Tab-separated table of C-alpha atoms in Angstrom:
chain	number	residue	atom	x	y	z
A	52	UNK	CA	3.221	5.464	11.499
A	53	UNK	CA	0.826	5.972	14.409
A	54	UNK	CA	2.586	4.861	17.568
A	55	UNK	CA	2.737	5.907	21.237
A	56	UNK	CA	6.530	6.349	21.409
A	57	UNK	CA	9.363	5.608	19.340
A	58	UNK	CA	13.194	5.329	20.128
A	59	UNK	CA	15.184	7.471	17.846
A	60	UNK	CA	18.301	5.281	17.830
A	61	UNK	CA	19.399	3.900	14.457
A	62	UNK	CA	21.025	0.364	14.152
A	63	UNK	CA	22.681	-1.345	11.228
A	64	UNK	CA	21.458	-4.897	10.378
A	65	UNK	CA	21.830	-7.358	7.521
A	66	UNK	CA	18.523	-8.298	5.949
A	67	UNK	CA	17.725	-11.889	5.076
A	68	UNK	CA	17.447	-13.341	2.575
A	69	UNK	CA	18.999	-10.523	0.177
A	70	UNK	CA	21.759	-9.681	2.564
A	71	UNK	CA	21.444	-5.922	2.057
A	72	UNK	CA	22.346	-3.580	4.868
A	73	UNK	CA	19.508	-1.483	6.133
A	74	UNK	CA	18.906	1.188	8.781
A	75	UNK	CA	16.008	0.778	11.061
A	76	UNK	CA	14.431	2.204	14.063
A	77	UNK	CA	13.204	0.484	17.297
A	78	UNK	CA	9.346	0.553	18.160
A	79	UNK	CA	8.651	0.394	21.678
A	80	UNK	CA	4.841	0.484	21.631
A	81	UNK	CA	2.342	1.500	19.310
A	82	UNK	CA	-1.040	0.817	17.377
A	83	UNK	CA	-1.818	-1.062	14.070
A	84	UNK	CA	1.168	-1.458	11.972
A	85	UNK	CA	4.858	-2.087	11.509
A	86	UNK	CA	6.346	-0.286	8.606
A	87	UNK	CA	9.594	-0.893	6.720
A	88	UNK	CA	12.610	-0.737	9.325
A	89	UNK	CA	10.383	-0.834	12.349
A	90	UNK	CA	11.759	-3.169	15.160
A	91	UNK	CA	9.319	-4.809	17.691
A	92	UNK	CA	11.735	-5.753	20.501
A	93	UNK	CA	11.259	-8.343	23.038
A	94	UNK	CA	8.728	-7.415	25.770
A	95	UNK	CA	6.946	-4.916	23.306
A	96	UNK	CA	3.599	-5.156	21.862
A	97	UNK	CA	1.430	-3.353	19.317
A	98	UNK	CA	-2.327	-3.258	19.148
A	99	UNK	CA	-5.142	-3.187	16.745
A	100	UNK	CA	-6.938	-0.075	16.126
A	101	UNK	CA	-9.658	-1.109	18.465
A	102	UNK	CA	-6.998	-2.399	21.097
A	103	UNK	CA	-8.750	-5.744	21.198
A	104	UNK	CA	-5.870	-7.625	19.438
A	105	UNK	CA	-2.261	-7.510	20.621
A	106	UNK	CA	0.803	-8.651	18.691
A	107	UNK	CA	3.573	-9.344	21.427
A	108	UNK	CA	7.365	-10.116	20.863
A	109	UNK	CA	7.812	-12.589	23.733
A	110	UNK	CA	11.117	-13.270	25.613
A	111	UNK	CA	11.011	-16.812	24.258
A	112	UNK	CA	11.593	-15.565	20.661
A	113	UNK	CA	8.120	-16.012	19.515
A	114	UNK	CA	5.545	-13.356	17.761
A	115	UNK	CA	2.241	-13.987	19.314
A	116	UNK	CA	-1.120	-12.781	18.881
A	117	UNK	CA	-3.577	-12.359	21.756
A	118	UNK	CA	-7.165	-11.607	22.070
A	119	UNK	CA	-9.972	-12.541	24.383
A	120	UNK	CA	-7.289	-13.341	27.131
A	121	UNK	CA	-5.715	-16.289	25.086
A	122	UNK	CA	-2.763	-16.885	22.729
A	123	UNK	CA	-4.587	-17.311	19.187
A	124	UNK	CA	-1.219	-17.717	17.197
A	125	UNK	CA	2.540	-18.057	17.403
A	126	UNK	CA	5.179	-17.665	14.883
A	127	UNK	CA	7.038	-20.779	15.826
A	128	UNK	CA	6.927	-23.786	18.183
A	129	UNK	CA	10.778	-23.262	18.842
A	130	UNK	CA	12.217	-21.425	21.996
A	131	UNK	CA	14.930	-18.909	21.421
A	132	UNK	CA	16.688	-17.931	24.767
A	133	UNK	CA	18.606	-15.094	23.316
A	134	UNK	CA	15.790	-13.337	21.079
A	135	UNK	CA	16.280	-9.605	20.146
A	136	UNK	CA	13.065	-8.836	18.240
A	137	UNK	CA	11.289	-8.785	14.983
A	138	UNK	CA	11.812	-6.271	12.124
A	139	UNK	CA	9.661	-5.474	9.197
A	140	UNK	CA	12.397	-5.358	6.637
A	141	UNK	CA	12.883	-3.129	3.621
A	142	UNK	CA	12.791	-6.178	1.289
A	143	UNK	CA	9.414	-7.135	2.394
A	144	UNK	CA	10.205	-9.856	4.867
A	145	UNK	CA	9.068	-9.900	8.630
A	146	UNK	CA	11.889	-11.498	10.664
A	147	UNK	CA	12.718	-12.442	14.051
A	148	UNK	CA	16.450	-12.181	15.042
A	149	UNK	CA	18.476	-13.393	17.884
A	150	UNK	CA	20.885	-11.074	19.681
A	151	UNK	CA	23.668	-12.467	17.766
A	152	UNK	CA	22.124	-11.219	14.445
A	153	UNK	CA	20.813	-14.660	13.269
A	154	UNK	CA	17.301	-14.877	11.810
A	155	UNK	CA	15.332	-17.460	13.514
A	156	UNK	CA	11.958	-17.187	11.853
A	157	UNK	CA	10.628	-15.138	8.860
A	158	UNK	CA	7.603	-14.811	6.683
A	159	UNK	CA	9.537	-15.853	3.526
A	160	UNK	CA	8.079	-12.785	1.744
A	161	UNK	CA	11.137	-10.972	0.460
A	162	UNK	CA	10.985	-9.368	-2.712
A	163	UNK	CA	14.328	-9.789	-4.860
A	164	UNK	CA	14.547	-6.047	-5.483
A	165	UNK	CA	12.940	-5.117	-2.024
A	166	UNK	CA	9.606	-3.655	-1.501
A	167	UNK	CA	9.826	-0.462	0.624
A	168	UNK	CA	6.054	-0.139	0.829
A	169	UNK	CA	5.544	-3.347	2.665
A	170	UNK	CA	3.971	-3.210	6.193
A	171	UNK	CA	2.547	-5.559	8.875
A	172	UNK	CA	-1.080	-4.757	10.139
A	173	UNK	CA	-2.406	-6.098	13.385
A	174	UNK	CA	-6.208	-6.229	12.392
A	175	UNK	CA	-9.197	-5.773	14.579
A	176	UNK	CA	-10.531	-9.300	13.311
A	177	UNK	CA	-7.558	-11.034	14.961
A	178	UNK	CA	-5.658	-11.464	11.947
A	179	UNK	CA	-1.987	-10.430	11.303
A	180	UNK	CA	-1.395	-9.506	7.632
A	181	UNK	CA	1.464	-8.307	5.538
A	182	UNK	CA	0.554	-6.052	2.777
A	183	UNK	CA	2.742	-4.856	-0.172
A	184	UNK	CA	2.192	-2.001	-2.646
A	185	UNK	CA	1.215	0.357	0.219
A	186	UNK	CA	-1.522	-1.865	1.301
A	187	UNK	CA	-2.839	-2.762	-1.908
A	188	UNK	CA	-2.007	-6.412	-1.910
A	189	UNK	CA	-1.991	-8.822	0.960
A	190	UNK	CA	1.012	-11.252	0.510
A	191	UNK	CA	1.010	-13.224	4.107
A	192	UNK	CA	-1.354	-13.938	6.978
A	193	UNK	CA	-1.454	-15.422	10.342
A	194	UNK	CA	-4.908	-16.851	9.722
A	195	UNK	CA	-5.810	-16.182	13.170
A	196	UNK	CA	-9.219	-14.355	12.900
A	197	UNK	CA	-11.400	-14.128	15.849
């Protein structure tokens, strides 16, 4: 994974909806992608390769895409006061969790047997896309193109 820095701590968390226990690492800031097990914690961002598009995990519990100094997309209209962050789970689902371990939003892309080759891409065109099969197949999109 192409990141600026990464915490080496390991956490245990229950995956939704498959309820399997997985290990994952926390991402502090990087470029382009979230891979299986990567967290984007509140207050952190990742950027498209050309750095024109930012995916930000906001303290109000929303994932948001910013470009041209404006918010182009948000994961939800709900505000969550105790948000922890978003994780690209090993089952193929991108989820936002609160500090109590409750999933507050997800992409509903979990595969019954998991998909350890799923990743989230922040694209230069302003779109946020989940790919499976190592990038061969898009399975979800924010539809937030520039």
